[in-house]
PDB file of C-alpha atoms in Angstrom:
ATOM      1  CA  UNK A1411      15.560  13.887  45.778  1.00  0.00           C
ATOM      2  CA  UNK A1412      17.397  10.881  47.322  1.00  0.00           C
ATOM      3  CA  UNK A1413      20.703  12.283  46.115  1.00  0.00           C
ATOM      4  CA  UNK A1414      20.056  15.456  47.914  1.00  0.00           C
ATOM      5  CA  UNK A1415      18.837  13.520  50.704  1.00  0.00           C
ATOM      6  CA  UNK A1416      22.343  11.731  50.693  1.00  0.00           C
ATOM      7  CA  UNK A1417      24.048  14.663  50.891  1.00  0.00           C
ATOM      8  CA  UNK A1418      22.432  16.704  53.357  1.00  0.00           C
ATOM      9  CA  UNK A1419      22.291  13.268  55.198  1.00  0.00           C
ATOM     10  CA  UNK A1420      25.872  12.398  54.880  1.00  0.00           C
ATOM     11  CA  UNK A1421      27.152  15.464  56.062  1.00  0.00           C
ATOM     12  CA  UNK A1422      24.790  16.152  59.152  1.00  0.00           C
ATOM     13  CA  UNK A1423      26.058  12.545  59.924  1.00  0.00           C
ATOM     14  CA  UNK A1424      29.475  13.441  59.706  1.00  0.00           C
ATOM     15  CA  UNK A1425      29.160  16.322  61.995  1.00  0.00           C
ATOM     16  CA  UNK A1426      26.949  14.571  65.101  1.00  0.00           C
ATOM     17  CA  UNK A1427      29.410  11.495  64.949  1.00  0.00           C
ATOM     18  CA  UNK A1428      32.417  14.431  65.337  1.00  0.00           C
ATOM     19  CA  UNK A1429      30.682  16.480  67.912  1.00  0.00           C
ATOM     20  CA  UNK A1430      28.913  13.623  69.490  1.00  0.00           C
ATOM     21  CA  UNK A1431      32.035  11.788  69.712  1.00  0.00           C
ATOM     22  CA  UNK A1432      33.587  14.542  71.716  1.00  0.00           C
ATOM     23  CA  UNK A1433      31.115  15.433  74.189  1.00  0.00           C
ATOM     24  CA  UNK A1434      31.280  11.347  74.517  1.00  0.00           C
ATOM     25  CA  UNK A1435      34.867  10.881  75.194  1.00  0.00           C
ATOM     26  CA  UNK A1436      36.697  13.995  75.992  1.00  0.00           C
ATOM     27  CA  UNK A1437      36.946  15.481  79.242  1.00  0.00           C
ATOM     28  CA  UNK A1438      34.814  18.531  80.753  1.00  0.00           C
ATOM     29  CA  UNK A1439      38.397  20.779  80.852  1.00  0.00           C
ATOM     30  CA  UNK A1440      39.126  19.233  76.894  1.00  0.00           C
ATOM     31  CA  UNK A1441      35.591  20.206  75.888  1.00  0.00           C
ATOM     32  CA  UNK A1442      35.446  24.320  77.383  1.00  0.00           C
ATOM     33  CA  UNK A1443      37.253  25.441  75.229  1.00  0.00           C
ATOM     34  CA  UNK A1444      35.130  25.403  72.354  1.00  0.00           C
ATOM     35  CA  UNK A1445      31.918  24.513  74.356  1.00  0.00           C
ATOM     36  CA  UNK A1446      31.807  26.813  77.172  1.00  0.00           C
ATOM     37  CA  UNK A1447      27.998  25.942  78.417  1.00  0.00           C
ATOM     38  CA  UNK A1448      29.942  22.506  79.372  1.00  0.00           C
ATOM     39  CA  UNK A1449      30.372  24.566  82.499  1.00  0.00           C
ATOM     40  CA  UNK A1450      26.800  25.056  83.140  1.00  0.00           C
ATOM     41  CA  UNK A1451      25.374  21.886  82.031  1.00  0.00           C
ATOM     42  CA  UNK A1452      25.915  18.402  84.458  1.00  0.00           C
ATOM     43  CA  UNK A1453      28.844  16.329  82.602  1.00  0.00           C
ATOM     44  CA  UNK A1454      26.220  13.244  82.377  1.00  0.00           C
ATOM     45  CA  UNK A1455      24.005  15.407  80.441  1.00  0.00           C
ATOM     46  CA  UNK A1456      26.389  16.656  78.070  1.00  0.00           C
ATOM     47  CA  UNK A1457      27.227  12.956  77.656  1.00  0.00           C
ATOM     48  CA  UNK A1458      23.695  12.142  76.859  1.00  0.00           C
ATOM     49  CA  UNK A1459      23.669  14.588  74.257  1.00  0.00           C
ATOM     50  CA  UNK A1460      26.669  13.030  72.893  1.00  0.00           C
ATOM     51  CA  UNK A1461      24.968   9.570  72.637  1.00  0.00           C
ATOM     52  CA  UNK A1462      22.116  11.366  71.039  1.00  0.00           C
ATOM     53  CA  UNK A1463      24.164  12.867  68.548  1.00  0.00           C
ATOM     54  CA  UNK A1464      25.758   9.905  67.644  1.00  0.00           C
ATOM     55  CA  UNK A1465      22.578   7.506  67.251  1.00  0.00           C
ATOM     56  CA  UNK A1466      21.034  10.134  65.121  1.00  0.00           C
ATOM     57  CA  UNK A1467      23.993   9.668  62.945  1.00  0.00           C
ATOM     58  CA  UNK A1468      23.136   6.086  62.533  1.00  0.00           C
ATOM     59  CA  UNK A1469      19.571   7.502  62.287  1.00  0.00           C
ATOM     60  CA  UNK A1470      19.569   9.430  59.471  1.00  0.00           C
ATOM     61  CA  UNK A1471      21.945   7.205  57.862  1.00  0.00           C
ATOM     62  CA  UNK A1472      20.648   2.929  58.538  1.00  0.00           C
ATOM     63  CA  UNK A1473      17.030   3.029  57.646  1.00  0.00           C
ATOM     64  CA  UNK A1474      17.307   4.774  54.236  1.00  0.00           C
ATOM     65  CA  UNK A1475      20.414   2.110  53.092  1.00  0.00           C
ATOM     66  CA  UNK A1476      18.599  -0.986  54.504  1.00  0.00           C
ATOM     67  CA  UNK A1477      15.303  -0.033  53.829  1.00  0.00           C
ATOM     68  CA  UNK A1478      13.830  -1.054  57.259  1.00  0.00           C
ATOM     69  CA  UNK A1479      11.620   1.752  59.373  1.00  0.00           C
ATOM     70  CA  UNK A1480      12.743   4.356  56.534  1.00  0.00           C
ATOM     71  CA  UNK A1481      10.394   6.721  58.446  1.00  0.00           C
ATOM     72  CA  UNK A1482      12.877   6.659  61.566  1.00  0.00           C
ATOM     73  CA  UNK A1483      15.004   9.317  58.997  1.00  0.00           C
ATOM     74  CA  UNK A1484      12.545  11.659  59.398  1.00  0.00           C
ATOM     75  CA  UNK A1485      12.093  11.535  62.635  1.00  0.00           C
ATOM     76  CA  UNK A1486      15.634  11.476  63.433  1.00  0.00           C
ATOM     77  CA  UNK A1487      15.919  14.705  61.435  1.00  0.00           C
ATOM     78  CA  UNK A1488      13.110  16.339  63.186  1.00  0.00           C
ATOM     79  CA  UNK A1489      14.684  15.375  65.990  1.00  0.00           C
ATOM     80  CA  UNK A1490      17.693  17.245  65.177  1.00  0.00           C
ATOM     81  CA  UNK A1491      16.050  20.487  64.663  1.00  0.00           C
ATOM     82  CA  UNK A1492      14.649  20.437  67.822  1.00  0.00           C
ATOM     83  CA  UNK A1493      17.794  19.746  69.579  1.00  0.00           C
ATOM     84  CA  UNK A1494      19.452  22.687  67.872  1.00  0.00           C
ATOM     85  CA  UNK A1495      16.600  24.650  68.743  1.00  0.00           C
ATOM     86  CA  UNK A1496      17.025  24.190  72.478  1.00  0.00           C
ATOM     87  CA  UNK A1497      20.858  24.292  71.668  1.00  0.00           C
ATOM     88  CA  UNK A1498      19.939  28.307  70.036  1.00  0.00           C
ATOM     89  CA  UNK A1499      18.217  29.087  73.209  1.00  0.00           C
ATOM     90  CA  UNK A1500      20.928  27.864  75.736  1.00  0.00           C
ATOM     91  CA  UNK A1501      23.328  30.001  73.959  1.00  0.00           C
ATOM     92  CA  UNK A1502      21.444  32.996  73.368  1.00  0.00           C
ATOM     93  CA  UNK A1503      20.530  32.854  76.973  1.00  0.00           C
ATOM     94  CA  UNK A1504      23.739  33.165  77.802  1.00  0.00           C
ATOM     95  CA  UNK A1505      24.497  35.722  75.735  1.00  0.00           C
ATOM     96  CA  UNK A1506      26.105  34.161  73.371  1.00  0.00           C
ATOM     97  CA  UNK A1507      24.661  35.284  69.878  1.00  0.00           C
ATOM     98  CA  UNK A1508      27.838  34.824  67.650  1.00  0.00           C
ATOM     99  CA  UNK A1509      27.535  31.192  68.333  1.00  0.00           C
ATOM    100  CA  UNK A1510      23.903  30.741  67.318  1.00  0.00           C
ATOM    101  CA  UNK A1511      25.447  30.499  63.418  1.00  0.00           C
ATOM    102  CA  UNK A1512      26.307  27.400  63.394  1.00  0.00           C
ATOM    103  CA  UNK A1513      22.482  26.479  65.204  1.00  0.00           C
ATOM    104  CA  UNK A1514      20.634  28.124  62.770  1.00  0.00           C
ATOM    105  CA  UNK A1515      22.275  26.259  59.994  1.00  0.00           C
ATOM    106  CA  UNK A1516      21.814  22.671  61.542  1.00  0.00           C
ATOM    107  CA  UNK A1517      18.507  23.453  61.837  1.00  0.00           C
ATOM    108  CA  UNK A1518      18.208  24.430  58.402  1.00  0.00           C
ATOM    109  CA  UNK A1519      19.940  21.075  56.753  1.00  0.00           C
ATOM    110  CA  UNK A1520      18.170  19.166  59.461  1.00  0.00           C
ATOM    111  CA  UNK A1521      14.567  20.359  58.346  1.00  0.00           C
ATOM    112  CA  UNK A1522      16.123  20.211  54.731  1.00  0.00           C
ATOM    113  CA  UNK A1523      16.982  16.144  55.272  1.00  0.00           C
ATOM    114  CA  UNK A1524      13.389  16.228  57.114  1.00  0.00           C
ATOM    115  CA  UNK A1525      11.885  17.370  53.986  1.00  0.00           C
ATOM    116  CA  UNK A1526      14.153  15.211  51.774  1.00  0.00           C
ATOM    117  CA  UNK A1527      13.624  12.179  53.612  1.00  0.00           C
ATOM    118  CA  UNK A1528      10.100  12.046  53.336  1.00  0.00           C
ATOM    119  CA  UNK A1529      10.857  11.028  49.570  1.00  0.00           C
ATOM    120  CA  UNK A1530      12.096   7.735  51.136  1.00  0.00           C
ATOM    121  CA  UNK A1531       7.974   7.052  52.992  1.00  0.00           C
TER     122      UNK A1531
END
């Protein structure tokens, strides 16, 4: 279980600190191109999800390795499914359904590291 928690961990990790990282530091013309609800969204919110992204990074990464609130994994994971659950709606409420892929499969390694992490309590 905690090598499949590593995994799942590791790579949801890798992802938020990427797309994080962008909505973070690139600019609102640099990020419509492949996120076109940038538009609709203020740029300090898209920034704050950003920062969110990139904490739960940390999140699902730092307790497990240092052994200190392990149960902040969890929650960080949880955490992520919701986000990508709000992320599904925005997307299909603009009509966007081809883009809900990559949503629906967040969610699902996000509940999996969820599930996974609970191994760690």
């Amino acid at each position: 279980m905690h090598a499949a928690y590593w995994i799942v961990a590791a790579l949801l990790a890798l992802f938020y600190v990427y797309a994080g990282g962008m909505k973070l530091l690139r600019s609102q013309e640099r990020l419509r191109p492949m996120m076109g609800w940038v538009d609709r969204v203020p740029m300090p919110a898209v920034r704050l999800i950003g920062g969110v992204e990139v904490l739960g990074a940390l999140g699902l990464l730092l307790p497990p390795l240092t052994g200190i609130a392990v149960w902040l994994a969890v929650a960080t994971a949880a955490g992520f499914v919701l986000l990508q659950v709000a992320a599904t709606a925005l997307h299909l409420s603009r009509g966007e359904v081809r883009e809900t892929g990559l949503n629906v499969t967040l969610v699902v390694a996000a509940a999996a590291a969820a599930w996974l992490g609970t191994s760690w309590l």
